[in-house]
Amino acid sequence: MNRRKLALPIAALGALALLISGCSGGSGSGSEAGDPNAEFEFWSFTGIGQKDSVDRYLEKNPDAKVKLSEVGSTTETATALTAALAGGRVPDLVMIQNDDLPKFVENPGNFVDLRTLGGDDIGDGYLDWAIDGATAEDGSIIGIPTDVGGLAFAYRADLFEKAGLPTDPAEVAKMWSTWDDFIAMGEKYTEATGEPFVDNVETSVFFSTVNQVSQKYYTPEGELIYDTNPEVEEAFDVAVRAYEAGLSADIPAWSSGWAPGKANGAFAVTTAPSWILSGLKNDAPDTEGKWRIASIPGVGGNWGGSVIAIPARAENKEAAWQYIETMLSPEGQTEHFATTGTFPAAEAALESDEVKSYTDPFYGDSPIGQIMSESVLNFQSFYNGPDTSAIGAALLNALVDMQAGNIAPEDAWQQGLDSAKAAIGG
Amino acid sequence: MTVTAPATTTATATIISVRKTRRRDRPPSRIRQSFGERIAPYVYIAPFFVIFAVFGLFPLVFTFYVALFDWNPIGEQTFVGLANFERLFQDPRFWNAFVNTFGIFLLSTIPQLALALGLAHLLNQATLKWANFFRMALLVPYITSVAATALVFAQIFDRNFGLINWVLNIFGIPDVNFLASQVGSWVVISSMVMWRWFGYNTLLYLAGLQAVPREMYEAASVDGASGWQQFIHLSIPSLRPIIIFTVIMSTIGGLQIFTEPLLVAPESGLTCGGGRQCQTLALFLYEQGFGQFEFGYGSAIGVALFVIVVVVSLVNFYLTTRTRKAR
């Protein structure tokens, strides 16, 4: 009887031992550590044109070897990276979108402090706020900014003309120089045409206004102030007022109605960070030449952007670093902008003629480069904490819910605060 | 069950008696050989139990363990005891997801099973032509990918450019924003679930009905029973065990519904709408665990979901044993 009782655990142990030995098997790919031309694995997200960047790197460095994996969306890439850092096999180089960055910056031990490879002045050439976002509390820099979002509005010149509004980007920007002017202008448009002015207020208004503050959800010391900061409440209120003025078409960005809405004039204005410009072309190819780009009301802005980082457990750090050195210099970023349109984060690149003189016939040759670089140069820095994106999502969702008619405009702010509070654990 | 039960008992009895006589009769030296024989069955079934232990039992137990921590996968893990559960019960988002899950579950399961019953009865008619074609066709929704289904349904129900609103407009009814309201989004998701699963359930019922001797239906019609009377008094009683099975399967599936609410409103990410109007428990779990990377809190939701499924299954079990006794 004793033996029979033993049989099952023995069999189970045997199989478990097999599994464990199988798991611990593959370690070390045999490449020499410290070789800058060793093959390195690079995780990027889709839609940011890293394939082009890698191709140009290989032209400059024929000996180098890169294994590029386009993991998925920005969120999917951050999720995969988290799983990898928590115990899986990490890539040698990874792109992280700015929204996802605070969580990683909070635990800098997971990444190589890039000052150890590039010296203490490594962050000097980039926009202050972009490099600040990748700097941990202990001063270590875990990522180099690859690009910034920049922020402008795209608007339909033909619809503006019909509504009796100016169509020239400079005149439009002057007419909506403050958010109150923007709302007044929207009212004129809806009166004249009977159509809503903007696609929605959560991304087109709130995302812009809430990033034009001196401090956002945290103090520079990292203390939570989202519920008491009058600047945040005011930003939220602008979005509510725009909705109450009847400006919103209530078509969320990336919803099924968004692309057709852009194509058939369901709204005249939509937010346009640099990386959305090519998407708009794809969504509404028949509107070529009808769109214009103008700077947003207020003091410039940013939505998106990303950094590139080397995980601490990466096997080929030298090779990854060589890529950063080669491709993220101001010249490298200017070149990348010219081929893919992602907006540079290096100050020298932003000042370059190539960037400043950039135009596009699809957008009626609006001075896109000029407007975007001014937008990011005027943008102010503020501290983003680990819950920044959770709080932002809660406030944004309250606005979505308000536009859907589920909550009254006067209750939206409180609702946003309540769900932000629930989101960060009371 | 009643037919097989005595047979099993006799079989077991025989095995026991054989074993007893063997042990007494054999000389001691033969025990070694029989050791291999004895463990062989355990080795054969071992792969299942090993895989179950690694991929089923361990994650389950580990979830209970992680739920006691403030667990950041790339940072620190602090023991917090039951704090995650305290937070969970005070979290309006949890109760909202709870209500949504049951709302969607009831709204999809009841009409779905009713429809499947009716269709199975129709497909079982001797007079139906092309019966095999219809039976095959029923499985088409089931083999369609959920992602494709969600995309199509999101378009059909779209507020601005959807087919349903286009039809409503023809009758002078203004656009309805289905996904914006709680009940509206339940309807969208439930219709998706129904569309996907009613064929599967119909075939299960049909298989059950085929086991009912056709003579019974013939006798019933000779006695003057209408189609409806045959359905109520013949089809449904003979399908009772299968109905119970489909109810339990739909319960387990329905309480874990994840893909449909995730894909129906992709622009709002893991909340399924600005007001979380269609966020289910499974989606809330995923949002906390893999969206916010709060593994501890996510695990606490997992434990809660586990308890809910167990409780609902026990209720089902109680109801089924009751109905059997009643018979």
mmCIF file of C-alpha atoms in Angstrom, chain A residues 35-305:
data_model
loop_
_atom_site.group_PDB
_atom_site.id
_atom_site.type_symbol
_atom_site.label_atom_id
_atom_site.label_comp_id
_atom_site.label_asym_id
_atom_site.label_seq_id
_atom_site.Cartn_x
_atom_site.Cartn_y
_atom_site.Cartn_z
ATOM 1 C CA ASP A 35 30.727 43.926 -29.213
ATOM 2 C CA PRO A 36 28.998 47.017 -30.659
ATOM 3 C CA ASN A 37 28.169 45.130 -33.861
ATOM 4 C CA ALA A 38 26.667 42.094 -32.149
ATOM 5 C CA GLU A 39 23.100 41.297 -33.093
ATOM 6 C CA PHE A 40 20.676 43.039 -30.754
ATOM 7 C CA GLU A 41 16.946 42.703 -30.335
ATOM 8 C CA PHE A 42 14.877 45.854 -30.670
ATOM 9 C CA TRP A 43 11.210 46.084 -29.609
ATOM 10 C CA SER A 44 9.279 48.914 -31.167
ATOM 11 C CA PHE A 45 5.580 49.568 -31.542
ATOM 12 C CA THR A 46 3.880 49.717 -34.896
ATOM 13 C CA GLY A 47 3.154 52.900 -36.789
ATOM 14 C CA ILE A 48 6.254 54.818 -35.776
ATOM 15 C CA GLY A 49 8.398 53.846 -38.776
ATOM 16 C CA GLN A 50 11.281 52.224 -36.921
ATOM 17 C CA LYS A 51 11.842 49.907 -39.897
ATOM 18 C CA ASP A 52 13.108 52.928 -41.856
ATOM 19 C CA SER A 53 15.345 53.948 -39.026
ATOM 20 C CA VAL A 54 16.818 50.454 -38.767
ATOM 21 C CA ASP A 55 17.387 50.322 -42.537
ATOM 22 C CA ARG A 56 19.304 53.585 -42.444
ATOM 23 C CA TYR A 57 21.320 52.371 -39.460
ATOM 24 C CA LEU A 58 22.330 49.282 -41.409
ATOM 25 C CA GLU A 59 23.376 51.475 -44.347
ATOM 26 C CA LYS A 60 25.639 53.445 -42.038
ATOM 27 C CA ASN A 61 26.850 50.352 -40.219
ATOM 28 C CA PRO A 62 26.997 47.422 -42.644
ATOM 29 C CA ASP A 63 28.577 45.221 -39.960
ATOM 30 C CA ALA A 64 25.752 45.702 -37.481
ATOM 31 C CA LYS A 65 22.916 43.252 -37.024
ATOM 32 C CA VAL A 66 19.476 44.239 -35.732
ATOM 33 C CA LYS A 67 16.494 42.039 -34.951
ATOM 34 C CA LEU A 68 13.532 44.410 -35.021
ATOM 35 C CA SER A 69 10.237 43.223 -33.514
ATOM 36 C CA GLU A 70 7.228 45.449 -33.949
ATOM 37 C CA VAL A 71 5.336 44.232 -30.904
ATOM 38 C CA GLY A 72 1.992 45.968 -31.375
ATOM 39 C CA SER A 73 0.371 49.167 -30.147
ATOM 40 C CA THR A 74 2.173 51.415 -27.655
ATOM 41 C CA THR A 75 0.192 49.876 -24.792
ATOM 42 C CA GLU A 76 0.851 46.338 -25.973
ATOM 43 C CA THR A 77 4.558 47.068 -26.190
ATOM 44 C CA ALA A 78 4.579 48.458 -22.626
ATOM 45 C CA THR A 79 2.656 45.407 -21.413
ATOM 46 C CA ALA A 80 5.082 43.031 -23.120
ATOM 47 C CA LEU A 81 8.012 44.952 -21.664
ATOM 48 C CA THR A 82 6.544 44.770 -18.162
ATOM 49 C CA ALA A 83 6.107 41.030 -18.486
ATOM 50 C CA ALA A 84 9.669 40.702 -19.784
ATOM 51 C CA LEU A 85 11.106 42.803 -16.957
ATOM 52 C CA ALA A 86 9.116 40.839 -14.396
ATOM 53 C CA GLY A 87 10.935 37.649 -15.299
ATOM 54 C CA GLY A 88 11.052 36.952 -19.007
ATOM 55 C CA ARG A 89 13.641 37.468 -21.693
ATOM 56 C CA VAL A 90 14.241 41.185 -22.164
ATOM 57 C CA PRO A 91 15.065 42.885 -25.470
ATOM 58 C CA ASP A 92 18.318 44.844 -25.814
ATOM 59 C CA LEU A 93 16.562 48.023 -26.854
ATOM 60 C CA VAL A 94 12.948 49.059 -26.417
ATOM 61 C CA MET A 95 10.709 51.987 -27.299
ATOM 62 C CA ILE A 96 8.412 53.304 -24.571
ATOM 63 C CA GLN A 97 5.673 55.837 -25.212
ATOM 64 C CA ASN A 98 5.685 58.878 -22.920
ATOM 65 C CA ASP A 99 2.289 58.003 -21.404
ATOM 66 C CA ASP A 100 3.627 54.650 -20.212
ATOM 67 C CA LEU A 101 6.973 56.015 -19.091
ATOM 68 C CA PRO A 102 6.301 57.086 -15.439
ATOM 69 C CA LYS A 103 5.707 53.499 -14.295
ATOM 70 C CA PHE A 104 9.086 52.465 -15.637
ATOM 71 C CA VAL A 105 10.899 55.573 -14.413
ATOM 72 C CA GLU A 106 9.581 54.823 -10.923
ATOM 73 C CA ASN A 107 11.691 51.651 -10.868
ATOM 74 C CA PRO A 108 14.897 52.743 -12.604
ATOM 75 C CA GLY A 109 16.773 49.614 -11.505
ATOM 76 C CA ASN A 110 15.201 47.751 -14.414
ATOM 77 C CA PHE A 111 17.101 49.850 -16.947
ATOM 78 C CA VAL A 112 20.647 50.863 -17.760
ATOM 79 C CA ASP A 113 21.410 54.382 -16.531
ATOM 80 C CA LEU A 114 22.398 55.815 -19.898
ATOM 81 C CA ARG A 115 24.759 58.280 -18.218
ATOM 82 C CA THR A 116 27.076 55.326 -17.586
ATOM 83 C CA LEU A 117 27.369 54.857 -21.351
ATOM 84 C CA GLY A 118 27.125 58.402 -22.665
ATOM 85 C CA GLY A 119 28.337 60.657 -19.845
ATOM 86 C CA ASP A 120 26.464 63.035 -17.534
ATOM 87 C CA ASP A 121 25.663 65.557 -20.269
ATOM 88 C CA ILE A 122 23.854 62.994 -22.380
ATOM 89 C CA GLY A 123 20.465 64.694 -21.962
ATOM 90 C CA ASP A 124 21.624 68.196 -22.859
ATOM 91 C CA GLY A 125 20.721 68.213 -26.535
ATOM 92 C CA TYR A 126 17.075 67.235 -26.048
ATOM 93 C CA LEU A 127 13.985 69.194 -25.038
ATOM 94 C CA ASP A 128 14.142 69.677 -21.265
ATOM 95 C CA TRP A 129 10.705 68.288 -20.539
ATOM 96 C CA ALA A 130 11.287 65.290 -22.772
ATOM 97 C CA ILE A 131 14.473 64.285 -20.974
ATOM 98 C CA ASP A 132 12.932 65.123 -17.566
ATOM 99 C CA GLY A 133 10.234 62.554 -18.262
ATOM 100 C CA ALA A 134 12.890 59.850 -18.587
ATOM 101 C CA THR A 135 14.901 60.935 -15.546
ATOM 102 C CA ALA A 136 14.390 59.010 -12.321
ATOM 103 C CA GLU A 137 14.381 60.470 -8.825
ATOM 104 C CA ASP A 138 17.983 59.331 -8.265
ATOM 105 C CA GLY A 139 19.042 61.271 -11.369
ATOM 106 C CA SER A 140 19.555 58.281 -13.637
ATOM 107 C CA ILE A 141 18.418 58.722 -17.223
ATOM 108 C CA ILE A 142 16.711 55.573 -18.432
ATOM 109 C CA GLY A 143 15.655 56.687 -21.895
ATOM 110 C CA ILE A 144 16.599 58.976 -24.763
ATOM 111 C CA PRO A 145 13.699 60.825 -26.406
ATOM 112 C CA THR A 146 13.182 59.582 -29.959
ATOM 113 C CA ASP A 147 10.392 61.970 -30.854
ATOM 114 C CA VAL A 148 7.734 64.202 -29.338
ATOM 115 C CA GLY A 149 4.069 64.445 -30.212
ATOM 116 C CA GLY A 150 3.853 68.140 -30.858
ATOM 117 C CA LEU A 151 0.333 69.466 -31.026
ATOM 118 C CA ALA A 152 -1.697 71.425 -33.530
ATOM 119 C CA PHE A 153 -5.240 71.417 -34.837
ATOM 120 C CA ALA A 154 -6.226 70.182 -38.260
ATOM 121 C CA TYR A 155 -9.252 71.973 -39.699
ATOM 122 C CA ARG A 156 -11.276 71.868 -42.905
ATOM 123 C CA ALA A 157 -10.607 75.079 -44.833
ATOM 124 C CA ASP A 158 -13.529 74.453 -47.203
ATOM 125 C CA LEU A 159 -16.006 74.125 -44.325
ATOM 126 C CA PHE A 160 -14.532 77.173 -42.581
ATOM 127 C CA GLU A 161 -15.009 79.170 -45.751
ATOM 128 C CA LYS A 162 -18.647 78.122 -46.039
ATOM 129 C CA ALA A 163 -19.194 79.211 -42.437
ATOM 130 C CA GLY A 164 -17.627 82.584 -43.133
ATOM 131 C CA LEU A 165 -14.532 81.966 -41.046
ATOM 132 C CA PRO A 166 -10.943 82.752 -42.102
ATOM 133 C CA THR A 167 -9.073 79.882 -43.743
ATOM 134 C CA ASP A 168 -5.420 80.923 -43.553
ATOM 135 C CA PRO A 169 -3.587 79.082 -40.722
ATOM 136 C CA ALA A 170 -2.046 82.260 -39.296
ATOM 137 C CA GLU A 171 -5.412 84.077 -39.257
ATOM 138 C CA VAL A 172 -7.183 81.082 -37.750
ATOM 139 C CA ALA A 173 -4.556 80.755 -35.021
ATOM 140 C CA LYS A 174 -4.922 84.443 -34.254
ATOM 141 C CA MET A 175 -8.704 84.218 -34.128
ATOM 142 C CA TRP A 176 -8.626 81.309 -31.623
ATOM 143 C CA SER A 177 -5.631 82.505 -29.642
ATOM 144 C CA THR A 178 -7.399 81.731 -26.331
ATOM 145 C CA TRP A 179 -9.764 78.894 -25.494
ATOM 146 C CA ASP A 180 -12.635 81.318 -24.971
ATOM 147 C CA ASP A 181 -12.025 82.601 -28.497
ATOM 148 C CA PHE A 182 -11.989 79.012 -29.697
ATOM 149 C CA ILE A 183 -15.421 78.382 -28.166
ATOM 150 C CA ALA A 184 -16.784 81.636 -29.607
ATOM 151 C CA MET A 185 -15.476 80.675 -33.020
ATOM 152 C CA GLY A 186 -17.054 77.235 -32.723
ATOM 153 C CA GLU A 187 -20.389 78.822 -31.876
ATOM 154 C CA LYS A 188 -20.187 80.924 -35.025
ATOM 155 C CA TYR A 189 -19.454 77.833 -37.053
ATOM 156 C CA THR A 190 -22.330 75.780 -35.640
ATOM 157 C CA GLU A 191 -24.722 78.711 -36.070
ATOM 158 C CA ALA A 192 -23.740 79.113 -39.706
ATOM 159 C CA THR A 193 -23.704 75.433 -40.654
ATOM 160 C CA GLY A 194 -25.791 73.607 -38.053
ATOM 161 C CA GLU A 195 -22.946 71.099 -37.737
ATOM 162 C CA PRO A 196 -20.711 70.423 -34.710
ATOM 163 C CA PHE A 197 -17.296 72.102 -34.681
ATOM 164 C CA VAL A 198 -14.915 69.518 -33.142
ATOM 165 C CA ASP A 199 -14.956 65.722 -33.216
ATOM 166 C CA ASN A 200 -15.107 65.482 -29.404
ATOM 167 C CA VAL A 201 -14.019 67.456 -26.365
ATOM 168 C CA GLU A 202 -12.068 64.775 -24.513
ATOM 169 C CA THR A 203 -9.120 64.419 -26.869
ATOM 170 C CA SER A 204 -9.464 67.585 -28.949
ATOM 171 C CA VAL A 205 -9.944 70.007 -26.064
ATOM 172 C CA PHE A 206 -9.099 68.390 -22.729
ATOM 173 C CA PHE A 207 -5.850 66.722 -23.849
ATOM 174 C CA SER A 208 -4.617 70.064 -25.138
ATOM 175 C CA THR A 209 -5.713 72.242 -22.231
ATOM 176 C CA VAL A 210 -4.620 69.930 -19.442
ATOM 177 C CA ASN A 211 -1.095 69.886 -20.855
ATOM 178 C CA GLN A 212 -0.820 73.685 -20.900
ATOM 179 C CA VAL A 213 -0.420 73.883 -17.123
ATOM 180 C CA SER A 214 2.579 74.615 -14.928
ATOM 181 C CA GLN A 215 1.874 71.588 -12.737
ATOM 182 C CA LYS A 216 -0.587 68.837 -13.574
ATOM 183 C CA TYR A 217 -1.638 65.970 -11.278
ATOM 184 C CA TYR A 218 1.501 66.075 -9.104
ATOM 185 C CA THR A 219 3.702 68.746 -7.533
ATOM 186 C CA PRO A 220 7.336 68.696 -8.643
ATOM 187 C CA GLU A 221 8.006 66.793 -5.396
ATOM 188 C CA GLY A 222 5.613 64.031 -6.427
ATOM 189 C CA GLU A 223 2.672 64.925 -4.184
ATOM 190 C CA LEU A 224 -0.800 64.243 -5.661
ATOM 191 C CA ILE A 225 -2.744 67.451 -6.333
ATOM 192 C CA TYR A 226 -5.067 66.510 -9.207
ATOM 193 C CA ASP A 227 -8.178 67.185 -7.100
ATOM 194 C CA THR A 228 -7.083 70.543 -5.721
ATOM 195 C CA ASN A 229 -5.071 72.002 -8.590
ATOM 196 C CA PRO A 230 -7.165 74.883 -10.037
ATOM 197 C CA GLU A 231 -5.266 74.617 -13.336
ATOM 198 C CA VAL A 232 -6.555 71.091 -13.909
ATOM 199 C CA GLU A 233 -10.107 72.039 -12.973
ATOM 200 C CA GLU A 234 -9.962 75.018 -15.321
ATOM 201 C CA ALA A 235 -8.686 72.803 -18.167
ATOM 202 C CA PHE A 236 -11.530 70.378 -17.530
ATOM 203 C CA ASP A 237 -13.990 73.246 -17.423
ATOM 204 C CA VAL A 238 -12.920 74.493 -20.852
ATOM 205 C CA ALA A 239 -13.880 71.074 -22.240
ATOM 206 C CA VAL A 240 -17.229 71.193 -20.416
ATOM 207 C CA ARG A 241 -17.951 74.707 -21.713
ATOM 208 C CA ALA A 242 -17.084 73.674 -25.263
ATOM 209 C CA TYR A 243 -19.569 70.818 -24.935
ATOM 210 C CA GLU A 244 -22.277 73.055 -23.477
ATOM 211 C CA ALA A 245 -21.800 75.446 -26.379
ATOM 212 C CA GLY A 246 -22.786 72.578 -28.675
ATOM 213 C CA LEU A 247 -19.399 72.237 -30.336
ATOM 214 C CA SER A 248 -18.910 68.492 -29.898
ATOM 215 C CA ALA A 249 -19.855 65.877 -32.478
ATOM 216 C CA ASP A 250 -19.248 63.260 -29.741
ATOM 217 C CA ILE A 251 -17.198 61.039 -32.019
ATOM 218 C CA PRO A 252 -14.379 59.553 -29.909
ATOM 219 C CA ALA A 253 -10.960 59.307 -31.515
ATOM 220 C CA TRP A 254 -10.436 55.851 -33.083
ATOM 221 C CA SER A 255 -14.108 54.945 -32.723
ATOM 222 C CA SER A 256 -15.771 53.391 -35.740
ATOM 223 C CA GLY A 257 -17.297 56.735 -36.690
ATOM 224 C CA TRP A 258 -14.061 58.715 -36.555
ATOM 225 C CA ALA A 259 -12.582 57.938 -39.977
ATOM 226 C CA PRO A 260 -15.879 58.400 -41.861
ATOM 227 C CA GLY A 261 -16.470 61.578 -39.846
ATOM 228 C CA LYS A 262 -13.195 63.035 -41.091
ATOM 229 C CA ALA A 263 -14.044 62.062 -44.643
ATOM 230 C CA ASN A 264 -17.581 63.425 -44.784
ATOM 231 C CA GLY A 265 -17.288 66.618 -42.756
ATOM 232 C CA ALA A 266 -19.165 65.537 -39.626
ATOM 233 C CA PHE A 267 -16.847 68.001 -37.837
ATOM 234 C CA ALA A 268 -14.418 70.679 -38.966
ATOM 235 C CA VAL A 269 -11.645 70.519 -36.361
ATOM 236 C CA THR A 270 -9.677 67.660 -34.883
ATOM 237 C CA THR A 271 -6.564 67.466 -32.780
ATOM 238 C CA ALA A 272 -3.421 66.720 -34.767
ATOM 239 C CA PRO A 273 -0.208 65.708 -33.049
ATOM 240 C CA SER A 274 2.498 65.065 -35.633
ATOM 241 C CA TRP A 275 1.992 61.311 -35.581
ATOM 242 C CA ILE A 276 -1.709 61.591 -36.460
ATOM 243 C CA LEU A 277 -1.088 63.495 -39.697
ATOM 244 C CA SER A 278 -0.407 60.400 -41.801
ATOM 245 C CA GLY A 279 -3.404 58.623 -40.234
ATOM 246 C CA LEU A 280 -5.706 61.442 -41.260
ATOM 247 C CA LYS A 281 -4.480 61.105 -44.840
ATOM 248 C CA ASN A 282 -5.280 57.389 -44.797
ATOM 249 C CA ASP A 283 -8.707 57.899 -43.224
ATOM 250 C CA ALA A 284 -9.875 60.608 -45.602
ATOM 251 C CA PRO A 285 -7.848 60.421 -48.831
ATOM 252 C CA ASP A 286 -10.552 62.246 -50.813
ATOM 253 C CA THR A 287 -10.232 65.385 -48.727
ATOM 254 C CA GLU A 288 -6.748 66.135 -50.056
ATOM 255 C CA GLY A 289 -5.997 69.841 -50.043
ATOM 256 C CA LYS A 290 -9.012 70.715 -47.905
ATOM 257 C CA TRP A 291 -7.293 70.417 -44.556
ATOM 258 C CA ARG A 292 -5.049 73.015 -42.907
ATOM 259 C CA ILE A 293 -2.865 72.867 -39.815
ATOM 260 C CA ALA A 294 -2.830 75.688 -37.257
ATOM 261 C CA SER A 295 -1.398 76.063 -33.779
ATOM 262 C CA ILE A 296 -3.780 75.390 -30.911
ATOM 263 C CA PRO A 297 -5.167 78.074 -28.577
ATOM 264 C CA GLY A 298 -3.008 78.809 -25.536
ATOM 265 C CA VAL A 299 0.683 78.144 -25.151
ATOM 266 C CA GLY A 300 1.642 75.188 -27.307
ATOM 267 C CA GLY A 301 1.282 71.564 -26.396
ATOM 268 C CA ASN A 302 2.253 67.984 -26.723
ATOM 269 C CA TRP A 303 0.541 64.639 -27.055
ATOM 270 C CA GLY A 304 2.607 61.496 -27.275
ATOM 271 C CA GLY A 305 6.234 61.057 -28.103
#
